[in-house]
PDB file of C-alpha atoms in Angstrom:
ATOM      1  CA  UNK O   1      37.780 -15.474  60.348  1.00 58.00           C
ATOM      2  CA  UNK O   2      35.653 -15.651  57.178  1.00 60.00           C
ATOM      3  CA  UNK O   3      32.285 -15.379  58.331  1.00 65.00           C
ATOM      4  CA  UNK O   4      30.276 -12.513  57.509  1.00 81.00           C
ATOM      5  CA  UNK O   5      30.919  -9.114  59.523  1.00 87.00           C
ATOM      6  CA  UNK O   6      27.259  -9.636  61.119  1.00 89.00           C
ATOM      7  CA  UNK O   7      28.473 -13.217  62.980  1.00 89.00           C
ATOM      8  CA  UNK O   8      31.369 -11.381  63.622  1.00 90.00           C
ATOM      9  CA  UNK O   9      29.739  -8.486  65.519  1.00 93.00           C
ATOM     10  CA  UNK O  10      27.860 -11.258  67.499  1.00 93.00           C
ATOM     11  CA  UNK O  11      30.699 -13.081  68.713  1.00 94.00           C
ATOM     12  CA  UNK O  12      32.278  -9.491  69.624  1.00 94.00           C
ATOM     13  CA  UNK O  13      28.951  -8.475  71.718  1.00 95.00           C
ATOM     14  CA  UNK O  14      28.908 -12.338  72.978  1.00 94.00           C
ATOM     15  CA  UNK O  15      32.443 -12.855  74.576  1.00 95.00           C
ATOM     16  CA  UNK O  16      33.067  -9.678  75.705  1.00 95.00           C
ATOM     17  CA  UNK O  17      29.984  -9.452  77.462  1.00 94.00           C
ATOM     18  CA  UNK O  18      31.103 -12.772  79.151  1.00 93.00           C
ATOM     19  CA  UNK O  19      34.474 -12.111  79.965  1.00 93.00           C
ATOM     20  CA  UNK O  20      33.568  -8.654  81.658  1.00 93.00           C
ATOM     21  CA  UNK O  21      30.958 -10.135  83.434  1.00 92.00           C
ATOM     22  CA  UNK O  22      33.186 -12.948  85.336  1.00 90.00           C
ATOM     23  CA  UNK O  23      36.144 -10.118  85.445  1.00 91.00           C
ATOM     24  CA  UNK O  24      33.463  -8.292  87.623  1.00 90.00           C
ATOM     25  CA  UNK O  25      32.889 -11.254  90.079  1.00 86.00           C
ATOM     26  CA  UNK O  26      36.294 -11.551  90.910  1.00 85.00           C
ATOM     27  CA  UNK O  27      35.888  -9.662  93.925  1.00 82.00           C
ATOM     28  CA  UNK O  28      33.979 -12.054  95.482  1.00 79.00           C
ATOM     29  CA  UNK O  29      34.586 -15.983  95.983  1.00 75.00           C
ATOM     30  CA  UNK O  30      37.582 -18.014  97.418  1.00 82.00           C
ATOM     31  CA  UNK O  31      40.999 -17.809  95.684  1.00 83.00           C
ATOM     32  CA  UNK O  32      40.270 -20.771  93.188  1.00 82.00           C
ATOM     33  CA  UNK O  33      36.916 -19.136  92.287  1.00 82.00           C
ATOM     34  CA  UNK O  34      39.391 -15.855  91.256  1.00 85.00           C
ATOM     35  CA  UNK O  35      41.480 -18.082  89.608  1.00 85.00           C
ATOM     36  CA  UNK O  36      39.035 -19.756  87.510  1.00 85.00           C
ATOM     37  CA  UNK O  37      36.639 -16.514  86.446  1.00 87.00           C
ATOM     38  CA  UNK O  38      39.923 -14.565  85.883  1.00 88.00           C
ATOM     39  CA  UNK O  39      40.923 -17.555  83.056  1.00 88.00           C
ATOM     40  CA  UNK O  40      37.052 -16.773  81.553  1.00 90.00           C
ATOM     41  CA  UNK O  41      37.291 -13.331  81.678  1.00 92.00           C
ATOM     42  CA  UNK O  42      40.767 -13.041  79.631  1.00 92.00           C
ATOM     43  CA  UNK O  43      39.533 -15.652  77.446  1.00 93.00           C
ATOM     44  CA  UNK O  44      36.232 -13.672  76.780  1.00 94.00           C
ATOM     45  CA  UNK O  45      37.426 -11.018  76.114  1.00 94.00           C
ATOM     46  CA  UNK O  46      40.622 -12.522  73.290  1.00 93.00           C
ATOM     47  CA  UNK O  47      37.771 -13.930  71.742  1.00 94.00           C
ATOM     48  CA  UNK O  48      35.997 -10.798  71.872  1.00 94.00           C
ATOM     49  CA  UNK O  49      39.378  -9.053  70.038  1.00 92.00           C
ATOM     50  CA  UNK O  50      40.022 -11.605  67.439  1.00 90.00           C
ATOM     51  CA  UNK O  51      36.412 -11.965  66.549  1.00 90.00           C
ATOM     52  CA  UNK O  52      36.393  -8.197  65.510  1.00 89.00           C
ATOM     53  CA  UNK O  53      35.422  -8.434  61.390  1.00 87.00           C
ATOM     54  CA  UNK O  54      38.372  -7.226  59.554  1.00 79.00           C
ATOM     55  CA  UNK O  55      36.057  -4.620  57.549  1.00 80.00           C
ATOM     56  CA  UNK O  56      35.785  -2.410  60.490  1.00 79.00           C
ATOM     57  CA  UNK O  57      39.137  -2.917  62.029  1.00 78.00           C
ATOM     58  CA  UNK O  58      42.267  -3.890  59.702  1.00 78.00           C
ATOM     59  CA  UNK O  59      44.306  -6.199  62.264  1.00 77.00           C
ATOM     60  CA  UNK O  60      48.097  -5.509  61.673  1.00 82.00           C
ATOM     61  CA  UNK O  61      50.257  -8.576  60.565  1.00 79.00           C
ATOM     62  CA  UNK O  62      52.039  -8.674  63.569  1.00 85.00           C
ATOM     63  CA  UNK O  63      48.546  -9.226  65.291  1.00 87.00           C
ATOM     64  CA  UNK O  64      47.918 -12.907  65.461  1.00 87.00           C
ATOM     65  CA  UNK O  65      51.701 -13.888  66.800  1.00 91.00           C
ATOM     66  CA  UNK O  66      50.751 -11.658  69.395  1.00 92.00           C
ATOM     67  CA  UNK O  67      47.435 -13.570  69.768  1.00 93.00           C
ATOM     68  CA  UNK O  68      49.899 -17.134  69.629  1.00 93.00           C
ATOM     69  CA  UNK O  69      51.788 -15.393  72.436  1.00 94.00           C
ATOM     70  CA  UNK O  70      48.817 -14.267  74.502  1.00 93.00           C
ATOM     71  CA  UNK O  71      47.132 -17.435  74.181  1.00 95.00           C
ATOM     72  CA  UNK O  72      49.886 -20.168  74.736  1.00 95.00           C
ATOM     73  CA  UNK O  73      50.933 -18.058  77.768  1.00 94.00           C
ATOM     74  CA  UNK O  74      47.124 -18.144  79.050  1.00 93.00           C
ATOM     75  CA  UNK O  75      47.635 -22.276  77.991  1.00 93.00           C
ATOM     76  CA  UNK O  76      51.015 -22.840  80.372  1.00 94.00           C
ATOM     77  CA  UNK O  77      48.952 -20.491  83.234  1.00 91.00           C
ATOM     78  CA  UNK O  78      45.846 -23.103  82.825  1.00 91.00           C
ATOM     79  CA  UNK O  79      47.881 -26.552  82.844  1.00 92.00           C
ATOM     80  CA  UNK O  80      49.993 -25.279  85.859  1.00 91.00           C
ATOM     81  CA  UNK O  81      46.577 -24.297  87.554  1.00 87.00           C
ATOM     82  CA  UNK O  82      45.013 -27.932  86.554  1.00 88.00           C
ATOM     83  CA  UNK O  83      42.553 -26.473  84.328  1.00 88.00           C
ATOM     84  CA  UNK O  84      42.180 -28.773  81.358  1.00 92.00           C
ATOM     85  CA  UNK O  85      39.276 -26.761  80.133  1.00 93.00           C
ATOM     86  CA  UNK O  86      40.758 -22.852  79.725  1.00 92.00           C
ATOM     87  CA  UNK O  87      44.096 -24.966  78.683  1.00 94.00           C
ATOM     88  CA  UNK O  88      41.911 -26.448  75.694  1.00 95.00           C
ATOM     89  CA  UNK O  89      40.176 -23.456  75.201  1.00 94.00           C
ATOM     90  CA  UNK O  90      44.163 -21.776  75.226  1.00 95.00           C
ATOM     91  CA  UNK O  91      45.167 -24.234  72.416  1.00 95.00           C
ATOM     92  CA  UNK O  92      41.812 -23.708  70.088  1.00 95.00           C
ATOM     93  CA  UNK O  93      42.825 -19.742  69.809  1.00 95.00           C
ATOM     94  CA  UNK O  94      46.451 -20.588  69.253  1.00 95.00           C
ATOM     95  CA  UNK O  95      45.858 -22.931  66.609  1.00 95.00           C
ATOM     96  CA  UNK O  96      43.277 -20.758  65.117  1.00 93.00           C
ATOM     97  CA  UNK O  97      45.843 -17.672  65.457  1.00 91.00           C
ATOM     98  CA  UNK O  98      48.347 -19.585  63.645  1.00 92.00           C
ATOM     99  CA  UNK O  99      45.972 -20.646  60.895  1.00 89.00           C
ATOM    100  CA  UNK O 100      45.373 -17.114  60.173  1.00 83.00           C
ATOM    101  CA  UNK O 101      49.139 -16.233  59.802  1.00 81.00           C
ATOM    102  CA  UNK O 102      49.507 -19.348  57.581  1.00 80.00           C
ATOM    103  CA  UNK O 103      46.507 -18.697  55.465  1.00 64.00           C
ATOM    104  CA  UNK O 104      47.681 -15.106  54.538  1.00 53.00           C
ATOM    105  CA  UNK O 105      51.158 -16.691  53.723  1.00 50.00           C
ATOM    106  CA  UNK O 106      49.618 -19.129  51.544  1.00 46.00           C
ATOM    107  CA  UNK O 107      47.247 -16.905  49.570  1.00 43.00           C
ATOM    108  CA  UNK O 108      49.918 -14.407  48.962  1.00 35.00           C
ATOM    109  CA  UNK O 109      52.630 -17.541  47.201  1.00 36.00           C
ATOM    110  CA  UNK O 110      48.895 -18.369  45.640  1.00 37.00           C
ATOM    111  CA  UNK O 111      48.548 -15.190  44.193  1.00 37.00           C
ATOM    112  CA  UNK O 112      52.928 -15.108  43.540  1.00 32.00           C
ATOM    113  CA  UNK O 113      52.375 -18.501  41.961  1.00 38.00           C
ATOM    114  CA  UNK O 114      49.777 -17.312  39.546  1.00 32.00           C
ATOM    115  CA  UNK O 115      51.672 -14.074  38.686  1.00 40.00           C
ATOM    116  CA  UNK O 116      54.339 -15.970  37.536  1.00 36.00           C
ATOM    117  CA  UNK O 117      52.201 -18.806  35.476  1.00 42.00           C
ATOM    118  CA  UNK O 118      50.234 -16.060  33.925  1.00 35.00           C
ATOM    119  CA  UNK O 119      53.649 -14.306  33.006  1.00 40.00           C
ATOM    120  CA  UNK O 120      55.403 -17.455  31.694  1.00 38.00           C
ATOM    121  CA  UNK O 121      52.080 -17.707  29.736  1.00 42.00           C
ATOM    122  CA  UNK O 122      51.900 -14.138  28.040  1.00 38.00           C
ATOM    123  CA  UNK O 123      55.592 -14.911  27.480  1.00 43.00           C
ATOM    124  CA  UNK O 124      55.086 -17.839  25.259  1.00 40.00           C
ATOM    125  CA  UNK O 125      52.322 -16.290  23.693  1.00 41.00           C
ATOM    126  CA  UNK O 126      55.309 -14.150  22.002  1.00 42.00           C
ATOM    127  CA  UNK O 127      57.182 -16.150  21.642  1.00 40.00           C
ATOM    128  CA  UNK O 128      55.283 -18.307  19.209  1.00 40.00           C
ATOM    129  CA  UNK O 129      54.265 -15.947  17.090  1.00 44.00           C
ATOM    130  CA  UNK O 130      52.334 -17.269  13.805  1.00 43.00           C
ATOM    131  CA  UNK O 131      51.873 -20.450  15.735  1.00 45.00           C
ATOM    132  CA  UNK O 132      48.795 -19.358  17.188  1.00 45.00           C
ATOM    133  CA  UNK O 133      47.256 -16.811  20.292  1.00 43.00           C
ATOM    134  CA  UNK O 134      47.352 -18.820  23.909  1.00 39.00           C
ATOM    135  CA  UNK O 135      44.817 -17.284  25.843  1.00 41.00           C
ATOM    136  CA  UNK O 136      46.773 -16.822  29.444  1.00 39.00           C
ATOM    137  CA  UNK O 137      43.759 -15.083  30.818  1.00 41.00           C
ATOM    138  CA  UNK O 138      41.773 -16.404  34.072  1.00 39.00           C
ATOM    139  CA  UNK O 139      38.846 -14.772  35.671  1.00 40.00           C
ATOM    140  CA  UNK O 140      38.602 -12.894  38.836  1.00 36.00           C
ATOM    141  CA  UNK O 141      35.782 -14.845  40.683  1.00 39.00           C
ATOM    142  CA  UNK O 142      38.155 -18.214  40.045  1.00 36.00           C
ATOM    143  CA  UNK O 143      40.887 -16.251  41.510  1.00 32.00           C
ATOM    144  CA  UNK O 144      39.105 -15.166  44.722  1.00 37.00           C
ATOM    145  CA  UNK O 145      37.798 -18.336  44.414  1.00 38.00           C
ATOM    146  CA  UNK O 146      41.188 -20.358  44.873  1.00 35.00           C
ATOM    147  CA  UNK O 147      42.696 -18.040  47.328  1.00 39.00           C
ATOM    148  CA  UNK O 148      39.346 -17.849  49.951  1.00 43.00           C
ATOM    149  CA  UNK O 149      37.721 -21.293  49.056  1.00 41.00           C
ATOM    150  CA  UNK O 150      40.143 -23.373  50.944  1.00 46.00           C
ATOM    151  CA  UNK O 151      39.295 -23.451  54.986  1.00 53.00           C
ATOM    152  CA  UNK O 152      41.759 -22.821  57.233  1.00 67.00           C
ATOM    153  CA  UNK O 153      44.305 -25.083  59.631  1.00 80.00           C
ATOM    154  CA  UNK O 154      43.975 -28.591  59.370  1.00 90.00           C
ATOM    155  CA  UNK O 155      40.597 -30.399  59.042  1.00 91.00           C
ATOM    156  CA  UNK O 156      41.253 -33.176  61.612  1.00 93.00           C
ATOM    157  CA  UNK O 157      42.309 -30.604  64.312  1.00 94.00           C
ATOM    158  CA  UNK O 158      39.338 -28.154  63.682  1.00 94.00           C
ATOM    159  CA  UNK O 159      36.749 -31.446  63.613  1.00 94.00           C
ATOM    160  CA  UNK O 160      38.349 -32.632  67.152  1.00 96.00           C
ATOM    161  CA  UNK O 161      38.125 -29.197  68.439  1.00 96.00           C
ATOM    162  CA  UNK O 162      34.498 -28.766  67.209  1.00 96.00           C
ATOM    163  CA  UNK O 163      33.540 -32.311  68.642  1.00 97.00           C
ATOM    164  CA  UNK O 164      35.139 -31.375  71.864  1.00 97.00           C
ATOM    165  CA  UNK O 165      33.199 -28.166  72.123  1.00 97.00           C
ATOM    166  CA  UNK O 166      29.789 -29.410  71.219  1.00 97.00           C
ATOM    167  CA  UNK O 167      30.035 -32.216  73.509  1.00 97.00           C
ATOM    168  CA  UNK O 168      30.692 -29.421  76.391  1.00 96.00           C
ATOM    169  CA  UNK O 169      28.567 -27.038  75.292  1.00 95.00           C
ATOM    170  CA  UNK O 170      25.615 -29.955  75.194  1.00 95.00           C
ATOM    171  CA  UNK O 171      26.792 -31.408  78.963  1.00 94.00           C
ATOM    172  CA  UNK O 172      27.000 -27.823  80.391  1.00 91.00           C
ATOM    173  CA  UNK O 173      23.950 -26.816  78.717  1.00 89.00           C
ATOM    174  CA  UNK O 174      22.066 -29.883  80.435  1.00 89.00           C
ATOM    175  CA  UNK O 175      23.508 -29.082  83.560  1.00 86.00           C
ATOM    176  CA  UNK O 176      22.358 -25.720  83.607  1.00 85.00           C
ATOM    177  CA  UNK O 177      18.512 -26.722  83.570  1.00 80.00           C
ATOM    178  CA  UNK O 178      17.225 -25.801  87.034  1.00 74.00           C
ATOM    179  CA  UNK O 179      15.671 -29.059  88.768  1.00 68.00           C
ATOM    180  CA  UNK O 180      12.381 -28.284  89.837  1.00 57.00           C
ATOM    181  CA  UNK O 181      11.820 -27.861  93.696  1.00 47.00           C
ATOM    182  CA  UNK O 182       8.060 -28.955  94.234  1.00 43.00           C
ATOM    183  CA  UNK O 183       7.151 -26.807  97.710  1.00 46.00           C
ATOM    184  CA  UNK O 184       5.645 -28.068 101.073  1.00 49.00           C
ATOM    185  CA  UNK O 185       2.813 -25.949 100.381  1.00 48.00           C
ATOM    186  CA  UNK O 186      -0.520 -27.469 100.142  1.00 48.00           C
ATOM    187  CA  UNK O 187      -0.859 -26.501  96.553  1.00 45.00           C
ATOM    188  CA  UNK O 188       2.372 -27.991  95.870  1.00 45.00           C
ATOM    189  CA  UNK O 189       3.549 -25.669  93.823  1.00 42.00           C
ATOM    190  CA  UNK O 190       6.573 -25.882  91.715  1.00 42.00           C
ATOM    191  CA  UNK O 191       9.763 -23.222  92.558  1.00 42.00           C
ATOM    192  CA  UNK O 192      12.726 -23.377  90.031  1.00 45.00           C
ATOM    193  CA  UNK O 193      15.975 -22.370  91.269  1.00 44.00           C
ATOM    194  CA  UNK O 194      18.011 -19.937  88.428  1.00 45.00           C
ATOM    195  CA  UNK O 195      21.047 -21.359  87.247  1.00 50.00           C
ATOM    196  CA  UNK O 196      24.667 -19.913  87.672  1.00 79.00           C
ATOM    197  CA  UNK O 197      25.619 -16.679  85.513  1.00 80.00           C
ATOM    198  CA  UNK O 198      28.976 -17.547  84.985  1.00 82.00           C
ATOM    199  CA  UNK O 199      28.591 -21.123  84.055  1.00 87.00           C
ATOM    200  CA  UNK O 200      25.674 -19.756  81.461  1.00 89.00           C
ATOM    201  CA  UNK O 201      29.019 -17.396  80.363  1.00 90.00           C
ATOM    202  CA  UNK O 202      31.121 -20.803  79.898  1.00 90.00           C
ATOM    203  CA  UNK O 203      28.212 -22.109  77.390  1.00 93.00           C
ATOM    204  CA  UNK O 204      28.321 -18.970  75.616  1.00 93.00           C
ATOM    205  CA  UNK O 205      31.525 -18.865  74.919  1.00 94.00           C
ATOM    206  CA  UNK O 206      31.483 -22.426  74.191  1.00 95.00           C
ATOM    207  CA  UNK O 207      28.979 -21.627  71.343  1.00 95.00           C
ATOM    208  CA  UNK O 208      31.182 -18.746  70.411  1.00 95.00           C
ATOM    209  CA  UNK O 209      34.292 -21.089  69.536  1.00 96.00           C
ATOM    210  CA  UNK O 210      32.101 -23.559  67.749  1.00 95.00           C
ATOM    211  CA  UNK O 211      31.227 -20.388  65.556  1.00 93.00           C
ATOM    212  CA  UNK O 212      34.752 -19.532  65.136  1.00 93.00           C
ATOM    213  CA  UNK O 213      35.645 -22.898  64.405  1.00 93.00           C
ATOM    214  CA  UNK O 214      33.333 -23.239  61.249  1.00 91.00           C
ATOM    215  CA  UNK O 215      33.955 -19.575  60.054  1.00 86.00           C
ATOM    216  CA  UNK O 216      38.125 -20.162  60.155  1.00 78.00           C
TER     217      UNK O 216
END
């Protein structure tokens, strides 16, 4: 992620929060109710992991193929289950694991491929003498510039995962408005009946991969 290590505190605070809270109401509801909170719960809290900013913790390289495995495991578990949602939600962190193993590959043959340019440069400098100084110097901002400008993963998967999520995020969010309930009292006063916990967690970590999405 390249967001700032505020955002990324947020989504930290945000999805584990979540995930612990529908890992705590496992122990009640049928067996498909388990099912279901124990697929938010795991997903809360990866997103909770991989959202930690990199200035406080230093991920090792081996970390995000462990996230691919974690993820696409958590993906098979969700479309054997029948649950298209946490089997989307399986694929977003997998692609945006991979993205981050492929982005650190490509800035490091960026920053190979510009060693060797700026080499071939100096070395013609030499080499022609009389004929003249080449400047082979470039500027650091450019350089940060070329290897962190560039988003990662690929722009038509990360705009049909962020269309996907703010449609649900939107429908979910709608659904969690409490109708109002007007009482048979003679006032006829209005009673609103508090939505679901755990579908308010869904939304949030809805939000959460929309945030991760744009910060990739």
């Amino acid at each position: 992620m390249h967001g700032s290590a505020f955002v990324g505190w947020l989504l930290v605070v945000l999805c584990g929060a979540a995930g612990a809270y529908c890992l705590l109401r496992m122990r009640t509801g049928s067996a498909a109710q388990r099912a279901e909170l124990r697929g938010e719960g795991l997903m809360g809290l990866g997103m909770a992991v991989m959202a930690l900013p990199a200035s406080a913790v230093a991920p090792p390289l081996w970390s995000s193929w462990l996230f691919v495995a974690g993820f696409g495991a958590m993906g098979v578990w969700a479309l054997m289950r029948r649950h298209l949602h946490h089997a989307v939600d399986a694929v977003a962190m997998v692609y945006m694991a991979l993205a981050m193993v492929l982005g650190h590959d490509g800035s490091m043959s960026t920053g190979m491929g510009m060693g060797v340019g700026m080499g071939v440069g100096m070395g013609s400098e030499g080499a022609m003498g009389s004929g003249g100084p080449v400047s082979a110097t470039m500027p650091m901002g450019s350089v940060e510039a070329m290897s962190h400008g560039t988003p990662g993963g690929m722009p038509l998967l990360t705009g049909l995962l962020l269309a996907y999520y703010i449609v649900f995020v939107l429908a979910s969010g709608v659904r969690l408005v409490p109708p109002a309930v007007v009482s048979g009292g003679p006032v006829g006063a209005v009673a609103c009946v508090r939505p679901p916990v755990v579908a308010a967690c869904r939304v949030a970590m809805g939000l959460a991969m929309v945030a991760m999405l744009l910060t990739m």
